[in-house]
Amino acid sequence: MEKEKKKGLKKVLQTEHTVFNDEEQRRLELQQECEKRKEQEVEALKCSMHGGMAQAMKEQALLREEMAYQYKLGNFEAAAAIQSLDPDAAM
């Protein structure tokens, strides 16, 4: 019985706001909102970077294919021009 009463008191004490420090409470609320906003911005940035990175990787793959095709044709000037656009590709 005593344990249940104590648990009941704890629940009441947790929901009951006895200290009236509005400024501190408001500051904490603003800080939490700011943190949420920053997290959302980071997530949005990650999503936008992911899409951009995927597009860049597709473009690089196409450039590599085109460069390999130009080498096979014997057009070394065009292949060298493509390779200068894509520094990661080496043949």
JSON list of C-alpha atoms in Angstrom, two decimals:
[
{"chain": "A", "resi": 1, "resn": "MET", "atom": "CA", "xyz": [0.00, 0.00, 0.00]},
{"chain": "A", "resi": 2, "resn": "GLU", "atom": "CA", "xyz": [2.71, 2.46, 0.94]},
{"chain": "A", "resi": 3, "resn": "LYS", "atom": "CA", "xyz": [4.59, 1.76, -2.27]},
{"chain": "A", "resi": 4, "resn": "GLU", "atom": "CA", "xyz": [1.46, 2.45, -4.31]},
{"chain": "A", "resi": 5, "resn": "LYS", "atom": "CA", "xyz": [0.89, 5.71, -2.43]},
{"chain": "A", "resi": 6, "resn": "LYS", "atom": "CA", "xyz": [4.46, 6.75, -3.07]},
{"chain": "A", "resi": 7, "resn": "LYS", "atom": "CA", "xyz": [4.12, 5.88, -6.74]},
{"chain": "A", "resi": 8, "resn": "GLY", "atom": "CA", "xyz": [0.88, 7.85, -6.85]},
{"chain": "A", "resi": 9, "resn": "LEU", "atom": "CA", "xyz": [2.59, 10.84, -5.24]},
{"chain": "A", "resi": 10, "resn": "LYS", "atom": "CA", "xyz": [5.45, 10.65, -7.68]},
{"chain": "A", "resi": 11, "resn": "LYS", "atom": "CA", "xyz": [3.02, 10.71, -10.58]},
{"chain": "A", "resi": 12, "resn": "VAL", "atom": "CA", "xyz": [1.25, 13.72, -9.13]},
{"chain": "A", "resi": 13, "resn": "LEU", "atom": "CA", "xyz": [4.52, 15.49, -8.43]},
{"chain": "A", "resi": 14, "resn": "GLN", "atom": "CA", "xyz": [5.75, 14.89, -11.95]},
{"chain": "A", "resi": 15, "resn": "THR", "atom": "CA", "xyz": [2.64, 16.34, -13.57]},
{"chain": "A", "resi": 16, "resn": "GLU", "atom": "CA", "xyz": [2.20, 19.13, -11.07]},
{"chain": "A", "resi": 17, "resn": "HIS", "atom": "CA", "xyz": [4.32, 22.20, -11.81]},
{"chain": "A", "resi": 18, "resn": "THR", "atom": "CA", "xyz": [5.15, 23.87, -8.52]},
{"chain": "A", "resi": 19, "resn": "VAL", "atom": "CA", "xyz": [8.06, 26.07, -9.61]},
{"chain": "A", "resi": 20, "resn": "PHE", "atom": "CA", "xyz": [7.07, 29.06, -11.70]},
{"chain": "A", "resi": 21, "resn": "ASN", "atom": "CA", "xyz": [10.17, 29.91, -13.63]},
{"chain": "A", "resi": 22, "resn": "ASP", "atom": "CA", "xyz": [8.59, 30.97, -16.90]},
{"chain": "A", "resi": 23, "resn": "GLU", "atom": "CA", "xyz": [11.72, 32.52, -18.35]},
{"chain": "A", "resi": 24, "resn": "GLU", "atom": "CA", "xyz": [13.78, 29.37, -17.88]},
{"chain": "A", "resi": 25, "resn": "GLN", "atom": "CA", "xyz": [10.97, 27.22, -19.23]},
{"chain": "A", "resi": 26, "resn": "ARG", "atom": "CA", "xyz": [10.58, 29.43, -22.30]},
{"chain": "A", "resi": 27, "resn": "ARG", "atom": "CA", "xyz": [14.35, 29.42, -22.87]},
{"chain": "A", "resi": 28, "resn": "LEU", "atom": "CA", "xyz": [14.36, 25.62, -22.77]},
{"chain": "A", "resi": 29, "resn": "GLU", "atom": "CA", "xyz": [11.42, 25.44, -25.18]},
{"chain": "A", "resi": 30, "resn": "LEU", "atom": "CA", "xyz": [13.18, 27.77, -27.62]},
{"chain": "A", "resi": 31, "resn": "GLN", "atom": "CA", "xyz": [16.37, 25.75, -27.33]},
{"chain": "A", "resi": 32, "resn": "GLN", "atom": "CA", "xyz": [14.50, 22.52, -28.08]},
{"chain": "A", "resi": 33, "resn": "GLU", "atom": "CA", "xyz": [12.77, 24.11, -31.08]},
{"chain": "A", "resi": 34, "resn": "CYS", "atom": "CA", "xyz": [16.13, 25.34, -32.36]},
{"chain": "A", "resi": 35, "resn": "GLU", "atom": "CA", "xyz": [17.64, 21.87, -32.02]},
{"chain": "A", "resi": 36, "resn": "LYS", "atom": "CA", "xyz": [14.67, 20.33, -33.87]},
{"chain": "A", "resi": 37, "resn": "ARG", "atom": "CA", "xyz": [14.99, 22.88, -36.65]},
{"chain": "A", "resi": 38, "resn": "LYS", "atom": "CA", "xyz": [18.73, 22.18, -36.98]},
{"chain": "A", "resi": 39, "resn": "GLU", "atom": "CA", "xyz": [18.09, 18.44, -37.14]},
{"chain": "A", "resi": 40, "resn": "GLN", "atom": "CA", "xyz": [15.49, 18.96, -39.86]},
{"chain": "A", "resi": 41, "resn": "GLU", "atom": "CA", "xyz": [17.89, 21.15, -41.83]},
{"chain": "A", "resi": 42, "resn": "VAL", "atom": "CA", "xyz": [20.61, 18.53, -41.55]},
{"chain": "A", "resi": 43, "resn": "GLU", "atom": "CA", "xyz": [18.22, 15.81, -42.75]},
{"chain": "A", "resi": 44, "resn": "ALA", "atom": "CA", "xyz": [17.09, 17.97, -45.67]},
{"chain": "A", "resi": 45, "resn": "LEU", "atom": "CA", "xyz": [20.71, 18.65, -46.58]},
{"chain": "A", "resi": 46, "resn": "LYS", "atom": "CA", "xyz": [21.55, 14.95, -46.42]},
{"chain": "A", "resi": 47, "resn": "CYS", "atom": "CA", "xyz": [18.64, 14.14, -48.73]},
{"chain": "A", "resi": 48, "resn": "SER", "atom": "CA", "xyz": [19.60, 16.83, -51.22]},
{"chain": "A", "resi": 49, "resn": "MET", "atom": "CA", "xyz": [23.24, 15.76, -51.18]},
{"chain": "A", "resi": 50, "resn": "HIS", "atom": "CA", "xyz": [22.31, 12.14, -51.67]},
{"chain": "A", "resi": 51, "resn": "GLY", "atom": "CA", "xyz": [20.29, 12.96, -54.79]},
{"chain": "A", "resi": 52, "resn": "GLY", "atom": "CA", "xyz": [23.04, 15.18, -56.15]},
{"chain": "A", "resi": 53, "resn": "MET", "atom": "CA", "xyz": [25.71, 12.59, -55.44]},
{"chain": "A", "resi": 54, "resn": "ALA", "atom": "CA", "xyz": [23.72, 9.90, -57.22]},
{"chain": "A", "resi": 55, "resn": "GLN", "atom": "CA", "xyz": [23.35, 12.14, -60.27]},
{"chain": "A", "resi": 56, "resn": "ALA", "atom": "CA", "xyz": [27.07, 12.94, -60.25]},
{"chain": "A", "resi": 57, "resn": "MET", "atom": "CA", "xyz": [27.94, 9.25, -60.04]},
{"chain": "A", "resi": 58, "resn": "LYS", "atom": "CA", "xyz": [25.68, 8.50, -63.03]},
{"chain": "A", "resi": 59, "resn": "GLU", "atom": "CA", "xyz": [27.33, 11.27, -65.03]},
{"chain": "A", "resi": 60, "resn": "GLN", "atom": "CA", "xyz": [30.79, 9.95, -64.16]},
{"chain": "A", "resi": 61, "resn": "ALA", "atom": "CA", "xyz": [29.82, 6.45, -65.26]},
{"chain": "A", "resi": 62, "resn": "LEU", "atom": "CA", "xyz": [28.55, 7.81, -68.57]},
{"chain": "A", "resi": 63, "resn": "LEU", "atom": "CA", "xyz": [31.76, 9.77, -69.09]},
{"chain": "A", "resi": 64, "resn": "ARG", "atom": "CA", "xyz": [33.83, 6.65, -68.41]},
{"chain": "A", "resi": 65, "resn": "GLU", "atom": "CA", "xyz": [31.80, 4.64, -70.92]},
{"chain": "A", "resi": 66, "resn": "GLU", "atom": "CA", "xyz": [32.15, 7.37, -73.53]},
{"chain": "A", "resi": 67, "resn": "MET", "atom": "CA", "xyz": [35.88, 7.63, -72.89]},
{"chain": "A", "resi": 68, "resn": "ALA", "atom": "CA", "xyz": [36.33, 3.86, -73.25]},
{"chain": "A", "resi": 69, "resn": "TYR", "atom": "CA", "xyz": [34.30, 3.95, -76.47]},
{"chain": "A", "resi": 70, "resn": "GLN", "atom": "CA", "xyz": [36.44, 6.77, -77.88]},
{"chain": "A", "resi": 71, "resn": "TYR", "atom": "CA", "xyz": [39.63, 4.82, -77.02]},
{"chain": "A", "resi": 72, "resn": "LYS", "atom": "CA", "xyz": [38.27, 1.76, -78.84]},
{"chain": "A", "resi": 73, "resn": "LEU", "atom": "CA", "xyz": [37.52, 3.89, -81.89]},
{"chain": "A", "resi": 74, "resn": "GLY", "atom": "CA", "xyz": [41.04, 5.27, -81.78]},
{"chain": "A", "resi": 75, "resn": "ASN", "atom": "CA", "xyz": [39.90, 8.83, -81.14]},
{"chain": "A", "resi": 76, "resn": "PHE", "atom": "CA", "xyz": [42.50, 9.58, -78.48]},
{"chain": "A", "resi": 77, "resn": "GLU", "atom": "CA", "xyz": [41.93, 13.34, -78.57]},
{"chain": "A", "resi": 78, "resn": "ALA", "atom": "CA", "xyz": [38.27, 12.99, -77.61]},
{"chain": "A", "resi": 79, "resn": "ALA", "atom": "CA", "xyz": [39.15, 10.43, -74.94]},
{"chain": "A", "resi": 80, "resn": "ALA", "atom": "CA", "xyz": [41.76, 12.77, -73.50]},
{"chain": "A", "resi": 81, "resn": "ALA", "atom": "CA", "xyz": [39.22, 15.60, -73.47]},
{"chain": "A", "resi": 82, "resn": "ILE", "atom": "CA", "xyz": [36.73, 13.42, -71.61]},
{"chain": "A", "resi": 83, "resn": "GLN", "atom": "CA", "xyz": [39.42, 12.30, -69.18]},
{"chain": "A", "resi": 84, "resn": "SER", "atom": "CA", "xyz": [40.23, 15.93, -68.40]},
{"chain": "A", "resi": 85, "resn": "LEU", "atom": "CA", "xyz": [36.57, 16.39, -67.41]},
{"chain": "A", "resi": 86, "resn": "ASP", "atom": "CA", "xyz": [36.67, 13.36, -65.10]},
{"chain": "A", "resi": 87, "resn": "PRO", "atom": "CA", "xyz": [39.93, 13.32, -63.10]},
{"chain": "A", "resi": 88, "resn": "ASP", "atom": "CA", "xyz": [39.00, 10.05, -61.35]},
{"chain": "A", "resi": 89, "resn": "ALA", "atom": "CA", "xyz": [38.98, 8.08, -64.58]},
{"chain": "A", "resi": 90, "resn": "ALA", "atom": "CA", "xyz": [42.33, 6.66, -65.62]},
{"chain": "A", "resi": 91, "resn": "MET", "atom": "CA", "xyz": [43.05, 4.40, -68.56]}
]
